[in-house]
mmCIF file of C-alpha atoms in Angstrom:
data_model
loop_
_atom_site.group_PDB
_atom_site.id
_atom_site.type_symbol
_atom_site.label_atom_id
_atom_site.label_comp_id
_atom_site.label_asym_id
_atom_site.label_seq_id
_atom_site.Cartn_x
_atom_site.Cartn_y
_atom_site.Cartn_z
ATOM 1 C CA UNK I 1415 5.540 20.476 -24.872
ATOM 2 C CA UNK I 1416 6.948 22.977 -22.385
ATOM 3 C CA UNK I 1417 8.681 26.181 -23.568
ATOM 4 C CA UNK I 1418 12.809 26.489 -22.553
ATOM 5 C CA UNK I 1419 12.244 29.040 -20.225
ATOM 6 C CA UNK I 1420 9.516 28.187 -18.698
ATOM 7 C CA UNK I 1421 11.737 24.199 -18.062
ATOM 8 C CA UNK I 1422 14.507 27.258 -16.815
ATOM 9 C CA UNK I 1423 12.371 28.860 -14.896
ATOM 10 C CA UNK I 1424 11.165 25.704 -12.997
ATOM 11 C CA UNK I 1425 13.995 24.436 -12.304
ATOM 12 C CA UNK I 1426 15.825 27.366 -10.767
ATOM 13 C CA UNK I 1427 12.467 28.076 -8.819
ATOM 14 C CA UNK I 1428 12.958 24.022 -7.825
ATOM 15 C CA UNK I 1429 17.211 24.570 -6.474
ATOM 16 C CA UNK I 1430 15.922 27.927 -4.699
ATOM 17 C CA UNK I 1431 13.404 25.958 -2.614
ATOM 18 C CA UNK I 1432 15.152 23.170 -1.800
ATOM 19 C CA UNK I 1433 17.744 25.429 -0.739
ATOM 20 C CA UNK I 1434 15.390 27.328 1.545
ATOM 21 C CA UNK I 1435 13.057 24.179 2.435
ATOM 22 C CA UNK I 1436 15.664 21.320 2.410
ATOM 23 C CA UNK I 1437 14.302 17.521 2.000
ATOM 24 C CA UNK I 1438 13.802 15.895 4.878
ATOM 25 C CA UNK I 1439 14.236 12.242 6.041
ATOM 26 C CA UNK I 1440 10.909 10.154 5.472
ATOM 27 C CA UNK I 1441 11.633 9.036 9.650
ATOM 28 C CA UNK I 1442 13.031 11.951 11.626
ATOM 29 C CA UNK I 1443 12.918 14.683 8.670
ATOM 30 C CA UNK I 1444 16.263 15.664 8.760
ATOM 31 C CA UNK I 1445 17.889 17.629 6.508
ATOM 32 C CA UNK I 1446 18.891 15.248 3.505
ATOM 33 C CA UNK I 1447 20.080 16.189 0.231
ATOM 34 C CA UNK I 1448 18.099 13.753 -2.071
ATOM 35 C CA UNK I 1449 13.801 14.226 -1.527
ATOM 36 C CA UNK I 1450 12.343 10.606 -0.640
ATOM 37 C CA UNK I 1451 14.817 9.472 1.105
ATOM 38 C CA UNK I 1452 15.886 8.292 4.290
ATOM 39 C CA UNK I 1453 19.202 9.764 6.063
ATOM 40 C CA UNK I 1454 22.425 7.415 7.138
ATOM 41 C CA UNK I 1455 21.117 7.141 10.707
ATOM 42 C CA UNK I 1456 17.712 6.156 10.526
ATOM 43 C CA UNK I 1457 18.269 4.026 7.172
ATOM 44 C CA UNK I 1458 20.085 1.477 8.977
ATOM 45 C CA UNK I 1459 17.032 1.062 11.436
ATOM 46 C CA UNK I 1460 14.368 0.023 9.006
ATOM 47 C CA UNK I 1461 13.849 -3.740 7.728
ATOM 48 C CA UNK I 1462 12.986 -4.161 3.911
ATOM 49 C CA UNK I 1463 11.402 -7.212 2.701
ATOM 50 C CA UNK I 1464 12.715 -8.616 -0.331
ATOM 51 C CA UNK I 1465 13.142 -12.361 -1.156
ATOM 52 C CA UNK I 1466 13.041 -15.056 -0.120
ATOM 53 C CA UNK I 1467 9.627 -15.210 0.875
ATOM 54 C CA UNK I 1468 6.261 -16.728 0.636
ATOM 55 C CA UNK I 1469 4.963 -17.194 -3.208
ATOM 56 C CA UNK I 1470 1.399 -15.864 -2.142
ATOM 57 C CA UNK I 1471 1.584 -13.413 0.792
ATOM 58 C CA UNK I 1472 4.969 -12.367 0.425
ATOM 59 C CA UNK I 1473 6.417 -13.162 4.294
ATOM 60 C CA UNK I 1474 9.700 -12.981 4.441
ATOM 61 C CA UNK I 1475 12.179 -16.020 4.847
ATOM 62 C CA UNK I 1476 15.264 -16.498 6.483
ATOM 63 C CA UNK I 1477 16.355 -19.165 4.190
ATOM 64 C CA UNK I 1478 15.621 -19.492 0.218
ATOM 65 C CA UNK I 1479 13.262 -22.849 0.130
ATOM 66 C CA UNK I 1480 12.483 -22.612 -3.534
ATOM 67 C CA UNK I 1481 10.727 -19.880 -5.358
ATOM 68 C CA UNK I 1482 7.271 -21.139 -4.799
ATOM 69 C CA UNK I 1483 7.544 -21.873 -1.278
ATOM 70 C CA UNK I 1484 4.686 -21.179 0.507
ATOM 71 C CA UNK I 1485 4.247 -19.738 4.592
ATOM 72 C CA UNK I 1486 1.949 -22.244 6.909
ATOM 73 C CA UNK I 1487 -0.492 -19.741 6.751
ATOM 74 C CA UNK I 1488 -1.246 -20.114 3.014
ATOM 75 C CA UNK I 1489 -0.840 -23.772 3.141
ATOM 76 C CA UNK I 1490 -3.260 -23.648 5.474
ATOM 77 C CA UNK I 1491 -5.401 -21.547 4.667
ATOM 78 C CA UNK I 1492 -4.832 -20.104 1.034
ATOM 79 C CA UNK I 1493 -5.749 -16.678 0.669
ATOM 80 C CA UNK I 1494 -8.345 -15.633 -2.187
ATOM 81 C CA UNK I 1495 -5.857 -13.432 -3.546
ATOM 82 C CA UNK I 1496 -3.179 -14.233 -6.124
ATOM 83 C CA UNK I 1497 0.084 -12.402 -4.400
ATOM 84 C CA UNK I 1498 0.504 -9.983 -1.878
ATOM 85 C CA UNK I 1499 3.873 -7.757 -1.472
ATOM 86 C CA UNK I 1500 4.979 -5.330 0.962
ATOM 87 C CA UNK I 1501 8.306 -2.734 0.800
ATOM 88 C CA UNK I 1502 8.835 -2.671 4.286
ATOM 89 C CA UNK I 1503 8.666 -4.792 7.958
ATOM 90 C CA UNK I 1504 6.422 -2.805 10.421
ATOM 91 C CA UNK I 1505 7.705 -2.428 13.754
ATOM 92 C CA UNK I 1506 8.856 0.234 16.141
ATOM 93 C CA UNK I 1507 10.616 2.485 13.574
ATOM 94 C CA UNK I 1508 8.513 1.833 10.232
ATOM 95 C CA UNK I 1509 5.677 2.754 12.696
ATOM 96 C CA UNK I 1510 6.653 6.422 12.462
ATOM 97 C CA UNK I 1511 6.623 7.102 8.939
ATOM 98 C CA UNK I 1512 3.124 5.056 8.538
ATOM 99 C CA UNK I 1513 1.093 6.867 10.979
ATOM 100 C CA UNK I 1514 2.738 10.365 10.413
ATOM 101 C CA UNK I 1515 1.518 9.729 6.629
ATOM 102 C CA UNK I 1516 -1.890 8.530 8.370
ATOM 103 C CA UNK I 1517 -2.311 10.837 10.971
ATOM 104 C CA UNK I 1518 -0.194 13.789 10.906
ATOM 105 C CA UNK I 1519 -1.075 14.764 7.480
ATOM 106 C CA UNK I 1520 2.242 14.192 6.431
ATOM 107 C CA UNK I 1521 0.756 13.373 2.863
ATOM 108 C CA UNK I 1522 4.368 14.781 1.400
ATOM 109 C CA UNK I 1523 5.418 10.981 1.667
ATOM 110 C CA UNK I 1524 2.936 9.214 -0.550
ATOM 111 C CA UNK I 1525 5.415 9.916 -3.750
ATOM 112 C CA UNK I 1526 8.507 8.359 -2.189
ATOM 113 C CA UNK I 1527 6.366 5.588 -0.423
ATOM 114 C CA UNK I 1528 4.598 5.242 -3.424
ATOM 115 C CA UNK I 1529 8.350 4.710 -5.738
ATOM 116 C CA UNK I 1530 9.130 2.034 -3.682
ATOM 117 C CA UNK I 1531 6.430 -0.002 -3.521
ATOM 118 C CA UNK I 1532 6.344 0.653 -7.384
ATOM 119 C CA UNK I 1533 10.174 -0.547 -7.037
ATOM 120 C CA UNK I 1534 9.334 -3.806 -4.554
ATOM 121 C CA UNK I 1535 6.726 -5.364 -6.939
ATOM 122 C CA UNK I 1536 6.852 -3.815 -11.058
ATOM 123 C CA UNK I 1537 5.475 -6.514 -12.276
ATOM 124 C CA UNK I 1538 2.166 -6.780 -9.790
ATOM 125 C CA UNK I 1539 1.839 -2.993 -11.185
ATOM 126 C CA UNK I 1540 2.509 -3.014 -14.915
ATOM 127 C CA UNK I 1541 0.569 -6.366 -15.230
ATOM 128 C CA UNK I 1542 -2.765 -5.095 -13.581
ATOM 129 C CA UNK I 1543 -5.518 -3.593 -15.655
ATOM 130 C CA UNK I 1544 -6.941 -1.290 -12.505
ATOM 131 C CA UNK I 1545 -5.138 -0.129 -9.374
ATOM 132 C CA UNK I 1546 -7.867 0.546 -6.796
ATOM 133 C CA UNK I 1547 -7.544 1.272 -2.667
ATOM 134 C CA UNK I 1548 -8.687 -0.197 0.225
ATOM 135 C CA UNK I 1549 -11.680 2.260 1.180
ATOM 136 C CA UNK I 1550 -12.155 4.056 4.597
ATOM 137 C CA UNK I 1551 -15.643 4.761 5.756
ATOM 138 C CA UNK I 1552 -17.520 7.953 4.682
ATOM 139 C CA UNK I 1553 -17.035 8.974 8.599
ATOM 140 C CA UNK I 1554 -13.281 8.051 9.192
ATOM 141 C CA UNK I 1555 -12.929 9.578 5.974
ATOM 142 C CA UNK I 1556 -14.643 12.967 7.245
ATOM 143 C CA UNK I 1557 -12.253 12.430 10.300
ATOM 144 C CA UNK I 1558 -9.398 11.809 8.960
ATOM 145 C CA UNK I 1559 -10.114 13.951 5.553
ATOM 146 C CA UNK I 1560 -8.451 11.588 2.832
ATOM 147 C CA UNK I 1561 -7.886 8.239 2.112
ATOM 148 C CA UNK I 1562 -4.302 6.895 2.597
ATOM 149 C CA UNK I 1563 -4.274 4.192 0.469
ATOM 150 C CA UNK I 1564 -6.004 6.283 -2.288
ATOM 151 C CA UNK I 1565 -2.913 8.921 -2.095
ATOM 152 C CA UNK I 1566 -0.993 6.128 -2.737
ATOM 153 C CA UNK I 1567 -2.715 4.069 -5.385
ATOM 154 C CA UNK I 1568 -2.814 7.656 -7.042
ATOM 155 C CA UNK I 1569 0.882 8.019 -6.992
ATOM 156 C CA UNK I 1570 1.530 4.010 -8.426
ATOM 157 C CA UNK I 1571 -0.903 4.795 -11.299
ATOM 158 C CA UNK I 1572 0.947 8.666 -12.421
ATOM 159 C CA UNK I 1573 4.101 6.309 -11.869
ATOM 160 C CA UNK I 1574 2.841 3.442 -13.898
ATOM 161 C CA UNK I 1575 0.321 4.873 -16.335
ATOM 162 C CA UNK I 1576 -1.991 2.005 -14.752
ATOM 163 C CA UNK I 1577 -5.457 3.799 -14.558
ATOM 164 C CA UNK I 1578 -6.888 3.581 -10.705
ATOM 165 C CA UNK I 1579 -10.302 3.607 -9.401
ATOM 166 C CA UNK I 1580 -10.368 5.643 -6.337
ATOM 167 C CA UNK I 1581 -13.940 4.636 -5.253
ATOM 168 C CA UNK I 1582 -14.491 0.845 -6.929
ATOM 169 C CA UNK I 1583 -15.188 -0.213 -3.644
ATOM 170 C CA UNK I 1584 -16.948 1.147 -0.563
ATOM 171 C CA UNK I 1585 -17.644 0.234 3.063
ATOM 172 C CA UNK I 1586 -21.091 -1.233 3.053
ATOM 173 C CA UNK I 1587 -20.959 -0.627 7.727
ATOM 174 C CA UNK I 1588 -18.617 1.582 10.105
ATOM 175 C CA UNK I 1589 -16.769 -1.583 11.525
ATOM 176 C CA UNK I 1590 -14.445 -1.523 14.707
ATOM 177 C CA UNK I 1591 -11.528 -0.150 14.578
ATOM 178 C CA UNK I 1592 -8.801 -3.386 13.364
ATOM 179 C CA UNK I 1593 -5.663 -2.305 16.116
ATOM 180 C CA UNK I 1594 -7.044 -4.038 19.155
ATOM 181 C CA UNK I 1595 -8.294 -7.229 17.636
ATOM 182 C CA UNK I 1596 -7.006 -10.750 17.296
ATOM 183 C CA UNK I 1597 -6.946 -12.395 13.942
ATOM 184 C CA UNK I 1598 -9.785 -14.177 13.864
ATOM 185 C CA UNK I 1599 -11.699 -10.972 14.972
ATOM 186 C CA UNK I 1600 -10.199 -9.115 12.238
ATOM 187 C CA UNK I 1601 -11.315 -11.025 9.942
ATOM 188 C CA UNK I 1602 -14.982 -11.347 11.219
ATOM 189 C CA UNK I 1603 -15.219 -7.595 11.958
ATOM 190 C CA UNK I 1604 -14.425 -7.206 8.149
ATOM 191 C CA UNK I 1605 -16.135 -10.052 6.635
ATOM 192 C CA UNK I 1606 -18.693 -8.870 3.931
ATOM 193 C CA UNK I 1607 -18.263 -4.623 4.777
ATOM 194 C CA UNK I 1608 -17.275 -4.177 1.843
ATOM 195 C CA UNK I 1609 -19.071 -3.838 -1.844
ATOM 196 C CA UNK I 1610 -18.042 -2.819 -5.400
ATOM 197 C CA UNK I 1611 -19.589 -0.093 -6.868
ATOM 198 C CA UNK I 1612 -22.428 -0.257 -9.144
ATOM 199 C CA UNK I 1613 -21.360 1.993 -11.449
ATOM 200 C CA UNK I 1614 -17.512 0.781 -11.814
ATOM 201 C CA UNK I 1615 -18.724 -2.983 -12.065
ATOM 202 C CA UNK I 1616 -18.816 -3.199 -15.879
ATOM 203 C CA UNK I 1617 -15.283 -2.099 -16.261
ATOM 204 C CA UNK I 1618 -13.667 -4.591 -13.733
ATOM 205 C CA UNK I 1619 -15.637 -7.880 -15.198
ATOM 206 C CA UNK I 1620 -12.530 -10.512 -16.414
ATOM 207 C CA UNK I 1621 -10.442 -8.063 -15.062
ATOM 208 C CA UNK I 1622 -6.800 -7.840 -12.873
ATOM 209 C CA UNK I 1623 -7.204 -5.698 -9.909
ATOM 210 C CA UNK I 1624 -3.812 -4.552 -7.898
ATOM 211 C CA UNK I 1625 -5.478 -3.312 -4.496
ATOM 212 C CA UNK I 1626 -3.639 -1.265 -2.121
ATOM 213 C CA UNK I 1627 -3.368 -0.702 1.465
ATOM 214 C CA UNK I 1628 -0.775 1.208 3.830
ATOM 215 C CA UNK I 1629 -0.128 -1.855 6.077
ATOM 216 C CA UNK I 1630 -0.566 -5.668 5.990
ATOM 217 C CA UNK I 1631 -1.042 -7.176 9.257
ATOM 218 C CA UNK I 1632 -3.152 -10.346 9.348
ATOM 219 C CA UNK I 1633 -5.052 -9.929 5.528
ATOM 220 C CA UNK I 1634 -8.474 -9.802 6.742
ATOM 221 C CA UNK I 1635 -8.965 -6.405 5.175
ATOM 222 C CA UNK I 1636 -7.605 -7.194 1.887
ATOM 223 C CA UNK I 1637 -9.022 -11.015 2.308
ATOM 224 C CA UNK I 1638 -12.705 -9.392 2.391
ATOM 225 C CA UNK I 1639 -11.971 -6.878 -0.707
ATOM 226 C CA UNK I 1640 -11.073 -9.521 -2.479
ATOM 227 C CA UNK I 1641 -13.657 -11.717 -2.065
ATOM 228 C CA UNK I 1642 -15.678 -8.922 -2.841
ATOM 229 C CA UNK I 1643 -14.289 -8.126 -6.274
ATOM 230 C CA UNK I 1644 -14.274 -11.948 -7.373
ATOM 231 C CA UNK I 1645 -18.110 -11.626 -6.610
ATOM 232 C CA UNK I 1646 -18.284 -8.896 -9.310
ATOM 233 C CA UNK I 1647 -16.208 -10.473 -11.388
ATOM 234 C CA UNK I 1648 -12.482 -9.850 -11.611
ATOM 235 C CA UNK I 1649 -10.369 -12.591 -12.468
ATOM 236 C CA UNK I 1650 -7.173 -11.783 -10.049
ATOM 237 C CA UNK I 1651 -6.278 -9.845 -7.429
ATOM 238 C CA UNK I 1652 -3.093 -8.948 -6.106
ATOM 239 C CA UNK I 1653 -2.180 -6.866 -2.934
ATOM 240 C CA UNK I 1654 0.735 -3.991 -2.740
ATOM 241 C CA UNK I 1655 1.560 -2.399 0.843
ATOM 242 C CA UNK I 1656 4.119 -0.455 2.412
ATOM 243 C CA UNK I 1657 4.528 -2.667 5.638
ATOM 244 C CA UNK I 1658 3.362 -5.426 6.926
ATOM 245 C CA UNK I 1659 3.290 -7.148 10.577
ATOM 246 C CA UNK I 1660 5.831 -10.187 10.619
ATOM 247 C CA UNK I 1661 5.110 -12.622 12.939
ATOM 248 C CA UNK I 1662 7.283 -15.677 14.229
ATOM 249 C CA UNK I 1663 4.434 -17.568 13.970
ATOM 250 C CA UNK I 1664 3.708 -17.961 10.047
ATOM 251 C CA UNK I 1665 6.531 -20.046 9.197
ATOM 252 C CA UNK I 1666 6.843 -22.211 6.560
ATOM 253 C CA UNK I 1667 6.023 -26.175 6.055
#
């Protein structure tokens, strides 16, 4: 339990910094009086995904079919996973905050990214037994120097209490980049690179896994991590990003 003035202390230490450093806007970083936020010109600009949308992968509707109306896609070809949920659309403007967190080691974001994908999909959180990333490779990981889905799946489990297991699952082969490639690529550029670890597998047997990734684009990534932790056992898995591609394509039957 913390002492009074120490609580005092910390919170006057808290109002003098944010009156010297003022929160920015998760886009442009404007000056913005509540931390995690976005300001009233660049919150108009981004697309949230909410219902309706598809039961399984989560792509958004323009018209409310039924709650467990499925996307072509799925009826197609049904994903291993159980659901799959994303907070935002990615396109020219969600682009910025995504690859500033990636790439411009703007790692300040992964709370307030990490709150509302916590807010998008509570029950895909509170009902899993392990939270675990999508891994990078030991040498994009050098590169880049940490894991962005880890910072995140870090934040959802101090939000949730849900433990997380940073390293359950490794890249078994440095595969192509995924930017550049078609879906069907994607998905055989990914199949089988990835394993579960040896020592983590006892813990995840008749287990629920919530895996994480930054962006969801055609689920070949979180398709082969999947399959991967139904081969060592686990019992469901369910996806959580912070954007994912929307394309005209996947509509629904």
């Amino acid at each position: 339990m913390r002492h009074p003035l120490k609580n005092k202390m910390r919170m006057s230490l808290e109002l003098i910094l944010n009156a010297v450093f003022p929160a920015g806007c998760l886009k442009c970083a404007e000056p913005i009086n509540t931390p995690g936020n976005l300001c009233a010109n660049c919150w108009p600009t981004i697309t949230f995904l909410s219902t309706p949308c598809c039961a399984t992968c989560g792509y958004p509707f323009e018209f409310d079919g039924g709650q467990d109306l499925q996307c072509g896609n799925c009826l197609r070809t049904p994903p291993s996973f159980y659901r799959a949920r994303s907070v935002l659309k990615y396109d020219a403007h969600s682009r910025e905050m995504i690859l500033g967190f990636k790439h411009a080691d703007q790692t300040d974001r992964g709370p307030a990214f990490a709150t509302w994908m916590y807010r998008v999909a509570p029950e895909l959180v509170d009902n899993c037994d392990y939270i675990c990333p999508v891994p990078l490779h030991p040498y994009r990981l050098i590169r880049r120097r940490f894991n962005q889905s880890a910072l995140l799946a870090f934040e959802l489990s101090k939000l949730s209490g849900r433990p997380t297991i940073p390293d359950l699952l490794f890249r078994t082969r440095h595969t192509k980049s995924q930017g550049t490639l078609s879906a069907s690529a994607r998905h055989k550029n990914v199949k089988g690179a990835f394993r579960v670890s040896p020592k983590h597998s006892h813990k995840i047997e008749n287990a629920r896994i919530l895996l994480i990734d930054d962006v969801y684009t055609t689920g070949a990534t979180v398709e082969a991590c999947s399959n991967s932790l139904f081969t060592a056992g686990v019992v469901q898995v369910d996806v959580l990003t912070f954007c994912r591609v929307v394309r005209t394509a996947n509509l629904a039957i």
